[in-house]
XYZ file of C-alpha atoms in Angstrom:
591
model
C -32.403 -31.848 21.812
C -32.327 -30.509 25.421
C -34.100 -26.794 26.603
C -29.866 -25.726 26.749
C -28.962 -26.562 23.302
C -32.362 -25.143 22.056
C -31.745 -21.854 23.390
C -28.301 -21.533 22.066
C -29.332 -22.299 18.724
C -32.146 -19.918 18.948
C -29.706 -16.925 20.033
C -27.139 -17.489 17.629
C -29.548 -18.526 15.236
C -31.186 -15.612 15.538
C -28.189 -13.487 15.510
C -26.612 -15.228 12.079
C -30.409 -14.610 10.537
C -29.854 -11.074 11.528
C -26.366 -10.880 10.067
C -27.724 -12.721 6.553
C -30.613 -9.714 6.562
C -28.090 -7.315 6.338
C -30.278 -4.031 7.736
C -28.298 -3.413 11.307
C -24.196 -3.077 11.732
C -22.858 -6.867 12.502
C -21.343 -5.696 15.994
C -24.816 -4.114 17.104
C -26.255 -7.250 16.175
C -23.556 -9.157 18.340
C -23.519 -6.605 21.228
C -27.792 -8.026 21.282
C -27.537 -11.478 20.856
C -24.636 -11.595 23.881
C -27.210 -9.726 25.835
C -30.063 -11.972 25.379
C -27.940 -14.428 25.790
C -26.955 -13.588 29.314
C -30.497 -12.581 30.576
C -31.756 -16.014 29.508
C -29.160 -18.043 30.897
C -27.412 -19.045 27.811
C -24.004 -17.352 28.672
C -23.093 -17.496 32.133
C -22.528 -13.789 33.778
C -18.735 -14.856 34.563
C -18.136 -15.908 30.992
C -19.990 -13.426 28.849
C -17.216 -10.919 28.869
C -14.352 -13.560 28.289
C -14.312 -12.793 24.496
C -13.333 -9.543 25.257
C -9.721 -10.316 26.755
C -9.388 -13.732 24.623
C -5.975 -13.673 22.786
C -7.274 -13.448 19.770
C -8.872 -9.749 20.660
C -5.376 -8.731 21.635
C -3.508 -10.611 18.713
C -5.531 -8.547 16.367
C -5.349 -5.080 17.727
C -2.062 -5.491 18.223
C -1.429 -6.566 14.702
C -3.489 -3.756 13.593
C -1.098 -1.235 15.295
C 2.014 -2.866 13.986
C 0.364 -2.533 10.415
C -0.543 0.944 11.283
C 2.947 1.800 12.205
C 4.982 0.230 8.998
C 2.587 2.448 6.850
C 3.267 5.685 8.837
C 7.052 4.915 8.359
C 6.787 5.380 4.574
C 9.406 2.697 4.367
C 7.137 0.138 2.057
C 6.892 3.006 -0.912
C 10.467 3.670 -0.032
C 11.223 0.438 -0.930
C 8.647 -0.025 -3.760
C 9.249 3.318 -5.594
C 12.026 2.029 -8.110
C 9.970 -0.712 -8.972
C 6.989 1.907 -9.764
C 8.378 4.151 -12.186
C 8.927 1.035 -14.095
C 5.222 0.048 -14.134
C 3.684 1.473 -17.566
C 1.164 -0.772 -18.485
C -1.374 -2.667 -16.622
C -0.388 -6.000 -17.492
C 2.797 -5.179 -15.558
C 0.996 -3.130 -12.681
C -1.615 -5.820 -11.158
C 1.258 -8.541 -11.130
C 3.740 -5.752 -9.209
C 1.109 -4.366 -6.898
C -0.871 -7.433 -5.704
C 2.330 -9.397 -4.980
C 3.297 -6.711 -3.367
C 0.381 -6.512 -1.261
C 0.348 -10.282 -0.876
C 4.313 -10.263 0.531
C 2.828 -7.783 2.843
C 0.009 -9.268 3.940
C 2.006 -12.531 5.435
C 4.014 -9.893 7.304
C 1.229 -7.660 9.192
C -2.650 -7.792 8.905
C -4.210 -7.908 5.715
C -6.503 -5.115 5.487
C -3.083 -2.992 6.933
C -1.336 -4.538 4.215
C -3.973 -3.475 1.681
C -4.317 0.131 3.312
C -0.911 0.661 2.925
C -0.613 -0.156 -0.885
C -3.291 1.412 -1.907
C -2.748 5.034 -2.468
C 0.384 3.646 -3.986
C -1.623 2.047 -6.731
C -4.135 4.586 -6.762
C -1.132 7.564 -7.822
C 0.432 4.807 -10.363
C -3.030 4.722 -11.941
C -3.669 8.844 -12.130
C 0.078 8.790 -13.707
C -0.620 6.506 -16.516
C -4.658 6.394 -17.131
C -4.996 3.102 -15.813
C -8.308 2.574 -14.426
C -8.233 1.606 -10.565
C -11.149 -1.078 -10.853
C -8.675 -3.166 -12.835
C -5.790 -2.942 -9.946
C -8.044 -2.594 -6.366
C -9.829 -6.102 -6.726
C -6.858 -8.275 -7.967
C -5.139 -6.267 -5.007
C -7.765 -7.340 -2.464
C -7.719 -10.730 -3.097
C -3.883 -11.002 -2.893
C -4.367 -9.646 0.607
C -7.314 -12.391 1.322
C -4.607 -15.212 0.262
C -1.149 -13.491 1.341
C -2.778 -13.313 4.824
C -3.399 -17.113 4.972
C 0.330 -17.764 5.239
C 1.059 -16.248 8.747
C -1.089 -16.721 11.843
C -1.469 -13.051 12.411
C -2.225 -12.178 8.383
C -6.010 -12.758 8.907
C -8.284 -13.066 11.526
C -9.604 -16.658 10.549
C -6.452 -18.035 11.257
C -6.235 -16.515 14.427
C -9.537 -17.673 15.707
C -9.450 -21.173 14.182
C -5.713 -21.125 16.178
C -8.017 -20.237 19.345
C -9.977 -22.694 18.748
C -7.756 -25.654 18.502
C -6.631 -24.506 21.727
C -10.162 -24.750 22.796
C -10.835 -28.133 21.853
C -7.868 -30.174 21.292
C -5.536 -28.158 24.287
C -2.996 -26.547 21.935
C -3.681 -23.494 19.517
C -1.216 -23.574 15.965
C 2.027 -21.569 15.665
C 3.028 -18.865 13.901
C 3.889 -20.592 10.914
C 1.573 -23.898 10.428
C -0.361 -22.217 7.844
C 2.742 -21.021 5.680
C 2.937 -24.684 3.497
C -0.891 -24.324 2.343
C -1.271 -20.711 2.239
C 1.991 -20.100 0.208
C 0.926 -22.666 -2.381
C -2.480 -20.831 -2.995
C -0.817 -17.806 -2.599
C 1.421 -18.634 -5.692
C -1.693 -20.210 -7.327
C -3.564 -16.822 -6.877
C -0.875 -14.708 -8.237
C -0.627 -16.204 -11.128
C -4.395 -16.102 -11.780
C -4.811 -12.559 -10.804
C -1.704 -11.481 -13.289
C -3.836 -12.522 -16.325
C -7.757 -12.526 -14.785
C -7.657 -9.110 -14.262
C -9.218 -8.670 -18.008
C -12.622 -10.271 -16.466
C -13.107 -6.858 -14.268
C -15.117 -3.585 -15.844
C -12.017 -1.135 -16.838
C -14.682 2.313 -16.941
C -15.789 2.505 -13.456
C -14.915 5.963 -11.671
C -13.737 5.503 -8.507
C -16.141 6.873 -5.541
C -14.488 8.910 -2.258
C -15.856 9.989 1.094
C -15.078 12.801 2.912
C -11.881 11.889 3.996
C -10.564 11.283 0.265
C -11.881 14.490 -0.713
C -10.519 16.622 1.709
C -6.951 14.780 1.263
C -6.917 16.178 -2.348
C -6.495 20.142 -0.743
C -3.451 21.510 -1.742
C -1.377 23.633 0.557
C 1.684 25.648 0.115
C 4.865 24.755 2.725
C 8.224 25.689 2.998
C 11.330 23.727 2.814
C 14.823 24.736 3.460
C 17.938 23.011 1.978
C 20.297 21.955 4.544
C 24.356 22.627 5.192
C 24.947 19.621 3.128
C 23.410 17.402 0.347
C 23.950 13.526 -0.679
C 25.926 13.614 -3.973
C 23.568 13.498 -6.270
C 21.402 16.082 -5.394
C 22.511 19.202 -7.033
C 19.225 20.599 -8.383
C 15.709 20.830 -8.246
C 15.573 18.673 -10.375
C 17.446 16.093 -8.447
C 14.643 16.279 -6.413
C 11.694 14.564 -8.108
C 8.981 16.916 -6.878
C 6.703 15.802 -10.322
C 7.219 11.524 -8.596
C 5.984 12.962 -5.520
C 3.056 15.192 -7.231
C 4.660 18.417 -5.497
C 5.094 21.158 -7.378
C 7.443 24.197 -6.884
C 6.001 27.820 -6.500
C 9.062 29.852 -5.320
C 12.499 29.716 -4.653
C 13.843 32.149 -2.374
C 17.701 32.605 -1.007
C 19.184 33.150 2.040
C 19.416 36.902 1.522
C 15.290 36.738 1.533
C 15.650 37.466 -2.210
C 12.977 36.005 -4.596
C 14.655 33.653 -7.559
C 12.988 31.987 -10.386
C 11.361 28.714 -9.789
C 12.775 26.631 -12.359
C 14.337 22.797 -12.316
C 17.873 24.133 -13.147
C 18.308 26.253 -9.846
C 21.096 25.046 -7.996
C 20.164 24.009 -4.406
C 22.396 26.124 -2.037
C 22.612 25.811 1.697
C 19.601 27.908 3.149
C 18.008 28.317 0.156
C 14.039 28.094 1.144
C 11.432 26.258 -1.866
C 7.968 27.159 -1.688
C 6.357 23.776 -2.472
C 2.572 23.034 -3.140
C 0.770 19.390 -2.520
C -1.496 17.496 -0.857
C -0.788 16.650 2.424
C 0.145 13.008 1.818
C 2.348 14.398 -1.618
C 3.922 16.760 0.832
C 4.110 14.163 3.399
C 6.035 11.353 1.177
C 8.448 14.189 -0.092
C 9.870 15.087 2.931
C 9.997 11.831 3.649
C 11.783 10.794 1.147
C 14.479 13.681 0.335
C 16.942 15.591 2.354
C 15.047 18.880 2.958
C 13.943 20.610 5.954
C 10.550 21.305 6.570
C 10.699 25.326 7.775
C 8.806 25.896 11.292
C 10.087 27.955 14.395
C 13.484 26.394 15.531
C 11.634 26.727 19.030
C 9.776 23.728 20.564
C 6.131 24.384 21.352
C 5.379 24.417 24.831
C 3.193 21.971 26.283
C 0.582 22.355 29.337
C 1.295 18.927 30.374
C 4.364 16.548 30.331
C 2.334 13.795 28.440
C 0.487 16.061 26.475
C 0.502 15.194 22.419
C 1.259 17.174 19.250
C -1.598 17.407 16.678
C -1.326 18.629 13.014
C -4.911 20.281 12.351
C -6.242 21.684 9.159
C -8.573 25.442 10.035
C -9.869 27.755 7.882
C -9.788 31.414 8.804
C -13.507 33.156 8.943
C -14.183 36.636 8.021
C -13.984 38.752 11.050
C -10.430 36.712 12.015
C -7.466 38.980 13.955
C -5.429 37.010 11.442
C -6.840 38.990 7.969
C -4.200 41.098 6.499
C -1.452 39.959 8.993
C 1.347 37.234 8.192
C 2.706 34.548 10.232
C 5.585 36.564 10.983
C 3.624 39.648 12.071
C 1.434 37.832 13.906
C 3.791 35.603 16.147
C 1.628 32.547 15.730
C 4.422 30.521 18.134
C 4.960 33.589 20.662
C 1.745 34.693 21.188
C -0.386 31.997 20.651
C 1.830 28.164 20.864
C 0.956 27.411 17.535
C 2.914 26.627 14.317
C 2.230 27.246 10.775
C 3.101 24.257 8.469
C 1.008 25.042 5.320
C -1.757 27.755 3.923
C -3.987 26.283 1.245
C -5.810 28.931 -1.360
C -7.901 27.999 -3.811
C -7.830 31.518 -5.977
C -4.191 32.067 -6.380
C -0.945 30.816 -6.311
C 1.491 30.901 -3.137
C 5.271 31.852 -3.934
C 6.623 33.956 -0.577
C 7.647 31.748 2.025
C 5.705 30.605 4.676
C 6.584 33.592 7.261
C 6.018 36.286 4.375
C 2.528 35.667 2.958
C -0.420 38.022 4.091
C -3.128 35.954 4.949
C -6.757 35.895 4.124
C -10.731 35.390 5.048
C -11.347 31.561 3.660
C -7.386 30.558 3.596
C -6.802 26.837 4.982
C -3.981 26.959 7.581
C -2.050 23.556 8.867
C -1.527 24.434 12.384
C 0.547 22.264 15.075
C -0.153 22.940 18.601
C -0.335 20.588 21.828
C -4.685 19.253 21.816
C -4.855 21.279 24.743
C -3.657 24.444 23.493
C -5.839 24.280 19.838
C -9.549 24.637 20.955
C -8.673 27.798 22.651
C -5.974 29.222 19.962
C -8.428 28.649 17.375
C -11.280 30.002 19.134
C -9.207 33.214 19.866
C -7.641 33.665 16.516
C -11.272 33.451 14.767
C -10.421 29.527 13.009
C -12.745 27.176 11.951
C -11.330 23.595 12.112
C -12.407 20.928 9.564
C -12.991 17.495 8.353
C -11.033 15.632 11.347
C -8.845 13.362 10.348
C -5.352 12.936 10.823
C -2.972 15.158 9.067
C 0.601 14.129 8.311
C 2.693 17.152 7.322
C 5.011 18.314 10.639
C 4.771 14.824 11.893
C 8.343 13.541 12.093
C 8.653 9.818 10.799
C 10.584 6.524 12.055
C 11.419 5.271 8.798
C 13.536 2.132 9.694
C 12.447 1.446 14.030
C 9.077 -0.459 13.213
C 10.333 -2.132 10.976
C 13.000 -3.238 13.103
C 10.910 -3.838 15.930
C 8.116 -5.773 13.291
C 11.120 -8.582 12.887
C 12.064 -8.819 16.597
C 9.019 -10.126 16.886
C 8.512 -12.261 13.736
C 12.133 -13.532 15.358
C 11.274 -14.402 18.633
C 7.566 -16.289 17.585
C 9.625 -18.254 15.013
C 11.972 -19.285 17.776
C 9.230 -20.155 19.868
C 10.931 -17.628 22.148
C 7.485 -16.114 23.558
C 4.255 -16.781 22.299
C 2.287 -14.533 19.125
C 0.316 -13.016 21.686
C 3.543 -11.433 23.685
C 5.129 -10.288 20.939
C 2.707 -8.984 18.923
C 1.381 -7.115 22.119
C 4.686 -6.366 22.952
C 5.649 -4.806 19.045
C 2.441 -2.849 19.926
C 3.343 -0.569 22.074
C 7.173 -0.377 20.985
C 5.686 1.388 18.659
C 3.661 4.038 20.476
C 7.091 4.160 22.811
C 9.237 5.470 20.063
C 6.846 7.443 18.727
C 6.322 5.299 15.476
C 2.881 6.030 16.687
C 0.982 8.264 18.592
C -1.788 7.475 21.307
C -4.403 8.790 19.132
C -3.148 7.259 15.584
C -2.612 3.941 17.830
C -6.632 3.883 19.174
C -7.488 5.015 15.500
C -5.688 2.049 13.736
C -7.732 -0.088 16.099
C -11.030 -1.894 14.031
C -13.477 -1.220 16.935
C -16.322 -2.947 14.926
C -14.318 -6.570 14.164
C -12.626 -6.445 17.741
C -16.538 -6.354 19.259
C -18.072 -8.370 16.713
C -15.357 -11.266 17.878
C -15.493 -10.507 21.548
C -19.389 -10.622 21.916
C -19.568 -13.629 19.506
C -16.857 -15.681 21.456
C -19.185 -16.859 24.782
C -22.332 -17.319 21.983
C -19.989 -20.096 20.225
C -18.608 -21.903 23.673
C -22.392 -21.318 24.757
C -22.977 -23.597 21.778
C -20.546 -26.022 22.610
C -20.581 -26.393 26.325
C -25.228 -26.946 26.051
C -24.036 -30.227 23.213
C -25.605 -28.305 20.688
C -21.810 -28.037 18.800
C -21.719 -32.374 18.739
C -25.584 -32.557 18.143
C -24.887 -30.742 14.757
C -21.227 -32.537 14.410
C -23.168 -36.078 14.577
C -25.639 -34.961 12.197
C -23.234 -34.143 9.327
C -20.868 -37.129 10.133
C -23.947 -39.698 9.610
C -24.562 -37.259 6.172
C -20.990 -37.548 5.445
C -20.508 -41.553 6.246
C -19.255 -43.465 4.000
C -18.354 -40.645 1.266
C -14.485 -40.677 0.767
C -12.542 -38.350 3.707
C -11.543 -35.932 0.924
C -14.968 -35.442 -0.486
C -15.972 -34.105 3.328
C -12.949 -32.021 3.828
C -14.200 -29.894 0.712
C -17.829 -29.965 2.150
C -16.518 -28.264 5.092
C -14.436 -25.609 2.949
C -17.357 -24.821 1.051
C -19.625 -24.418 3.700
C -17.742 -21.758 5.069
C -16.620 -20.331 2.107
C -20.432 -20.254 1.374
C -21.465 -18.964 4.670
C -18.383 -16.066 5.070
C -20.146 -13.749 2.521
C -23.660 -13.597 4.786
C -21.939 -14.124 8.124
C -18.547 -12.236 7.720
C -15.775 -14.141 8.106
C -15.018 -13.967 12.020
C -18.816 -15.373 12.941
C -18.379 -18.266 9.986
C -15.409 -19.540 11.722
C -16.771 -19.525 15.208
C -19.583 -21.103 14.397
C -18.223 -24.168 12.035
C -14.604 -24.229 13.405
C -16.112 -26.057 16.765
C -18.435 -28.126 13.966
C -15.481 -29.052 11.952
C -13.430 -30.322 14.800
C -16.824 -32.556 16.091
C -17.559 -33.570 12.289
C -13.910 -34.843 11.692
C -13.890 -36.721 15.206
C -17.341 -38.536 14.166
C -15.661 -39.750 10.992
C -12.299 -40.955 13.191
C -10.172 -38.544 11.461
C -7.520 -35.611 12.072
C -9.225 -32.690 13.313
C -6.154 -30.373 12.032
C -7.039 -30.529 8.464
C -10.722 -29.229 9.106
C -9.980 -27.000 10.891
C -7.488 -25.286 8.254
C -10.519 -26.182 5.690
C -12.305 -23.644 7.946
C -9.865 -21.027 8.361
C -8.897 -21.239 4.515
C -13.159 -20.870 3.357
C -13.884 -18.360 5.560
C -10.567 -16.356 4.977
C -11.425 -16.639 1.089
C -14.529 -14.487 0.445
C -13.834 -13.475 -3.292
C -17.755 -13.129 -4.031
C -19.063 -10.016 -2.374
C -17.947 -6.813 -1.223
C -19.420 -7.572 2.555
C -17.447 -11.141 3.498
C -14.624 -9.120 4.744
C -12.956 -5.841 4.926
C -10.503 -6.223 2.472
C -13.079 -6.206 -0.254
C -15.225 -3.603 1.021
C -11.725 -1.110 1.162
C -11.450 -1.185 -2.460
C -15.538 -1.015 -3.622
C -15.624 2.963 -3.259
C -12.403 3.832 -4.692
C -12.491 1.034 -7.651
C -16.257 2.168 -8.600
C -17.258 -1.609 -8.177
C -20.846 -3.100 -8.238
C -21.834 -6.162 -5.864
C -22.085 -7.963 -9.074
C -18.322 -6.802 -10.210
C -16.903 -8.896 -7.600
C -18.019 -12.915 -8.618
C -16.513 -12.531 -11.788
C -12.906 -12.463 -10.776
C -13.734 -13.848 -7.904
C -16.043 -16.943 -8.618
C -13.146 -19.051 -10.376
C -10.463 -18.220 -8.502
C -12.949 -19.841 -5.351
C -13.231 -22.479 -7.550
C -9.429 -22.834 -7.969
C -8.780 -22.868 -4.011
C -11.876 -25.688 -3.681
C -10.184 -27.701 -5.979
C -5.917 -27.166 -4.996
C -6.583 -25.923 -1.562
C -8.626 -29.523 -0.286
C -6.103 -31.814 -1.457
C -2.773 -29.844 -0.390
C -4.646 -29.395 2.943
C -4.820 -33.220 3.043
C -1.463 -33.588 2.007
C 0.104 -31.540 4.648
C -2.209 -32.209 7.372
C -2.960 -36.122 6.874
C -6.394 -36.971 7.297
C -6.092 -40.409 8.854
C-alpha cells in the first residue's frame, strides 16, 4: 500500500466511521472529510469542487423540481380521486396507494413521488379509521423499488450511471434499468398487498410544526361563476365533505344572508363562505368551478420581477385592524395587501370575507408582493407565523408540467438530448410558466443529499485515481476466485444493501460502485451487471428508517419504531437477494 492510497482510505475511512456513529448530520460530516482531504493533498484543489457541478448534482435537483411541480399541479389526486372513494378497507388501500406511488416513482424522484401521495393516504385513513402505520411503510418501499425502473427515480441509479461513465467511458440511459427494476417492482407489489399484516396497526402518527400548523382552519370566500358544467346544480354537487371543507354561509348577490344547506341552488354570483385547512381549501378550488373572492384589482408590485407570497399573520392586541373589516379598512388600497382567509378558533365565520369585523388573536391569509409584507404587517400591528408555504390564492397549472414532464421523458427516450438537458431543461419550464415559483423551486431542492453527493464525489475518484479502488478490487476477486460468478454478484448486492443503512445510500454507491466495476474485471467478467447489483442494494434499504429518505418521510407520521421497519422490510430484502441477482444476470450477461 503506497502513502496515497493510505491517506485516502484514512479520509474516507474516517468519514464512513463517522457516518456509521450517527451523532453529526451526514453532509457536515462530508463538507469535513472534503476539507481534510484537500489540506492533505488527497483531493487536488482543481478537483475538489468537481462534485459540485457533476451531472448527477444537476440530474437530481432538477428532478426534484419537476417532482415538486406535478404535486403543486394537483393533477395526480385529480386523477386518483375516483379510485379513492372506492378504497374502504385496508386490504384494498395499501395495494391502490403503493402502486400508485410506485407508477409515480418511475416517472419523477422517489421521495417526490412519495411526498406527493402521502397526504392522499393520510385523508383516506382519517375517513375510514385506518391506521397510517399500516399504509406509510408499504408506501415507502414501493417508492424505493418504483424508482429503480427509471434513471432519474433514485439517486443510486444516477450515480452508478456516473460512474460507468467514469470507468468504462459511457454512463446508462434512461431506460437500462426498466427490465430489472420492473420485475422487482411487480415482485414487491405483490408482497406489500398482503405483508402489510406484519406492521403494528396502533401507532399514532407524530407531526412537526409544519403538520400542525397545516391543520388551522380558515374561513374564505368563493363566488359561483356566470356559468356551471352540467352537473353542478347544488351544493351538493360540490363535494365540499371529499374535500374536508365545510360550508358556513351562503350569501346572494343582493348581499342577502341564505341558509347554508346542501339543497341551495348555486346561482351566478352567489358567494359560499367555506371553512378548511389550507391544503382542503387548496384541493377544492382546485378541483371545482368556483371563484376564489379577492379584489378584481392586481396588487401592485415594487419591482417587475418581484414575487407573490401567501402568508399566514395573526393580529396582536393593540392592531389598527380591531373592530374594522376588510372592507372598511381597504386592505388592497391602502396597504397592497389581500385578504384570502381569517381563521378563529372561538366562533364560527358565516359573512363573507369583506363583511366580518375582525379581532385581537384572528389568523389572517394575506397576499402581498415579499417586499411589500414586512412593512404592511409591521404597520397594521401583524404577527406572522410558522413559515412555510401557504397554498390558498396561489393559482395552479393543472395540466403544463405535466405536459412539459413527457417532453422530456420523450426526447431522453429518443435519445434526442441527453437526461441531463432535459431534465435541466423541464426544470426551469417549470419556474417559466409559473408551475413554480423561485422560492417553492429553491425549497423543493434537498440541500443536504445534493452536498452530501457533491463533497463525497472527489473523496471516491481520490480513492480511485491513489490505486486504493483496485487494491481493494484485487483483494475481493482473490476472496471471490473460484466461487461460481453468480454467487459474487449477490456478495456485491449484499454488501451494499448491508452498508446503505449505516452509510446512506448515495456514499454506499460511491464507495463500492468503483469496487464493483474493479472486482468484476479481476474475475474477467461484465462490469454492467455489478454495477446494477450496486445501484439495486443500495437503492433497497427496507431495514431502517436512516438508509434513505423515503423511509425516514413516513417514521413521524406512521408512529414507527427503528425496530418497526425490519419486519416488513427484512423479507422483502431477502426476496430482491434472491430474484433480483439472477434477473440481473439474465439481462446483463455476466460472461
Amino acid at each position: 500500500m503506497t502513502y496515497a492510497q493510505g491517506l485516502s482510505f484514512a479520509v474516507i475511512g474516517g468519514a464512513v466511521a463517522m457516518f456509521v456513529w450517527g451523532r453529526f448530520r451526514y453532509d457536515l460530516i462530508a463538507l469535513v472529510a472534503l476539507l481534510i482531504g484537500i489540506a492533505t493533498g488527497d483531493v487536488p484543489v482543481k478537483q475538489a469542487f468537481s462534485g459540485f457541478t457533476s451531472d448527477v448534482v444537476v440530474i437530481i435537483a432538477s428532478a426534484l423540481i419537476v417532482s415538486a411541480a406535478i404535486a403543486r399541479s394537483g393533477v395526480i389526486e385529480w386523477a386518483v380521486r375516483p379510485l379513492m372513494g372506492r378504497l374502504h378497507s385496508t386490504a384494498t388501500q395499501v395495494p391502490a396507494l403503493a402502486g400508485t406511488t410506485a407508477l409515480l416513482s418511475m416517472l419523477t424522484k422517489n421521495v417526490g413521488a412519495l411526498a406527493i401521495m402521502m397526504p392522499v393516504a393520510l385523508r383516506i385513513g382519517r375517513k375510514t379509521e385506518t391506521s397510517a402505520s399500516s399504509l406509510l411503510m408499504p408506501m415507502a418501499f414501493m417508492s424505493l423499488l418504483g424508482g429503480l425502473v427509471t434513471l432519474v427515480g433514485t439517486s443510486t441509479n444516477i450515480i452508478v450511471s456516473q460512474v460507468r461513465q467514469d470507468t468504462l467511458g459511457k454512463p446508462f440511459q434512461m431506460y437500462d434499468f426498466a427490465p430489472v427494476g420492473l420485475v422487482l417492482t411487480a415482485l414487491g407489489f405483490v408482497f406489500v398487498s398482503f405483508g402489510w399484516r406484519l406492521l403494528p396497526r396502533d401507532r399514532q402518527g407524530r407531526g412537526g410544526l409544519d403538520s400542525i400548523a397545516a391543520e388551522a382552519s380558515y374561513a374564505t370566500e368563493a363566488k359561483v361563476p356566470e356559468s356551471l358544467p352540467e352537473g353542478i346544480a347544488t351544493v351538493a354537487d360540490l363535494g365540499l365533505a371529499d374535500a374536508g371543507v365545510k360550508l358556513r354561509g351562503i350569501v346572494g348577490s343582493d348581499g342577502r344572508p341564505h341558509a347554508a344547506s346542501d339543497d341551495a341552488t348555486l346561482a351566478p354570483g352567489t358567494s359560499l363562505v367555506l371553512e378548511g385547512d389550507d391544503e382542503a381549501l387548496d384541493r377544492l378550488f382546485a378541483r371545482v368551478p368556483l371563484e376564489q373572492a379577492r379584489d378584481v384589482k392586481q396588487l401592485s408590485k415594487d419591482e417587475p420581477n418581484e414575487e407573490m407570497r401567501t402568508v399566514e399573520a395573526v393580529i396582536q392586541p393593540g392592531s389598527s385592524l380591531i373592530g374594522e373589516s376588510a372592507e372598511r379598512a381597504r386592505l388592497q388600497d391602502r396597504h397592497g395587501v389581500q385578504l384570502l382567509g381569517v381563521g378563529r378558533s372561538d366562533a364560527r365565520i358565516t359573512e363573507r370575507l369583506r363583511d366580518i369585523q375582525l379581532r385581537a388573536g384572528d389568523v389572517l391569509v394575506l397576499r402581498a408582493g415579499e417586499n411589500t409584507l414586512p412593512e404592511t404587517m409591521t404597520e397594521l400591528g401583524l404577527l406572522p407565523l410558522v413559515e412555510r408555504m401557504v397554498k390558498l390564492g396561489d393559482r395552479r397549472r393543472r395540466y403544463v408540467p405535466v405536459m412539459i414532464l413527457a417532453v422530456a421523458m420523450v426526447l431522453v427516450a429518443l435519445k434526442i438530448v441527453p437526461v441531463v438537458s432535459a431534465f435541466f431543461g423541464a426544470a426551469v419550464l417549470m419556474i417559466v410558466v409559473g408551475a413554480l415559483s423561485t422560492r417553492e423551486a429553491y425549497g423543493a431542492l434537498e440541500p443536504e443529499v445534493l452536498v452530501l453527493i457533491g463533497a463525497l464525489t472527489p473523496l471516491s475518484e481520490a480513492v480511485q485515481h491513489s490505486g486504493g479502488t483496485g487494491l481493494i478490487a484485487h483483494a475481493l476477486s482473490a476472496m471471490l476466485l473460484g466461487i461460481p460468478a453468480m454467487l459474487a454478484l449477490g456478495v456485491i448486492m449484499v454488501a451494499a444493501m448491508a452498508c446503505s443503512p449505516f452509510l446512506h445510500n448515495a456514499p454506499t454507491v460511491l464507495v463500492l460502485a468503483p469496487i464493483a466495476v474493479g472486482v468484476a474485471s479481476g474475475l474477467h467478467l461484465n462490469p454492467d451487471p455489478f454495477l446494477m447489483a450496486v445501484a439495486t442494494g443500495a437503492g433497497c434499504d427496507f431495514l431502517t428508517p436512516i438508509g434513505h429518505q423515503c423511509n425516514t418521510l413516513v417514521m413521524g407520521p406512521g408512529g414507527y419504531r427503528f425496530g418497526d421497519y425490519w419486519k416488513l422490510g427484512l423479507p422483502l430484502s431477502v426476496l430482491v437477494i434472491l430474484v433480483g441477482t439472477p434477473l440481473i444476470a439474465l439481462v446483463w450477461h455476466l460472461g
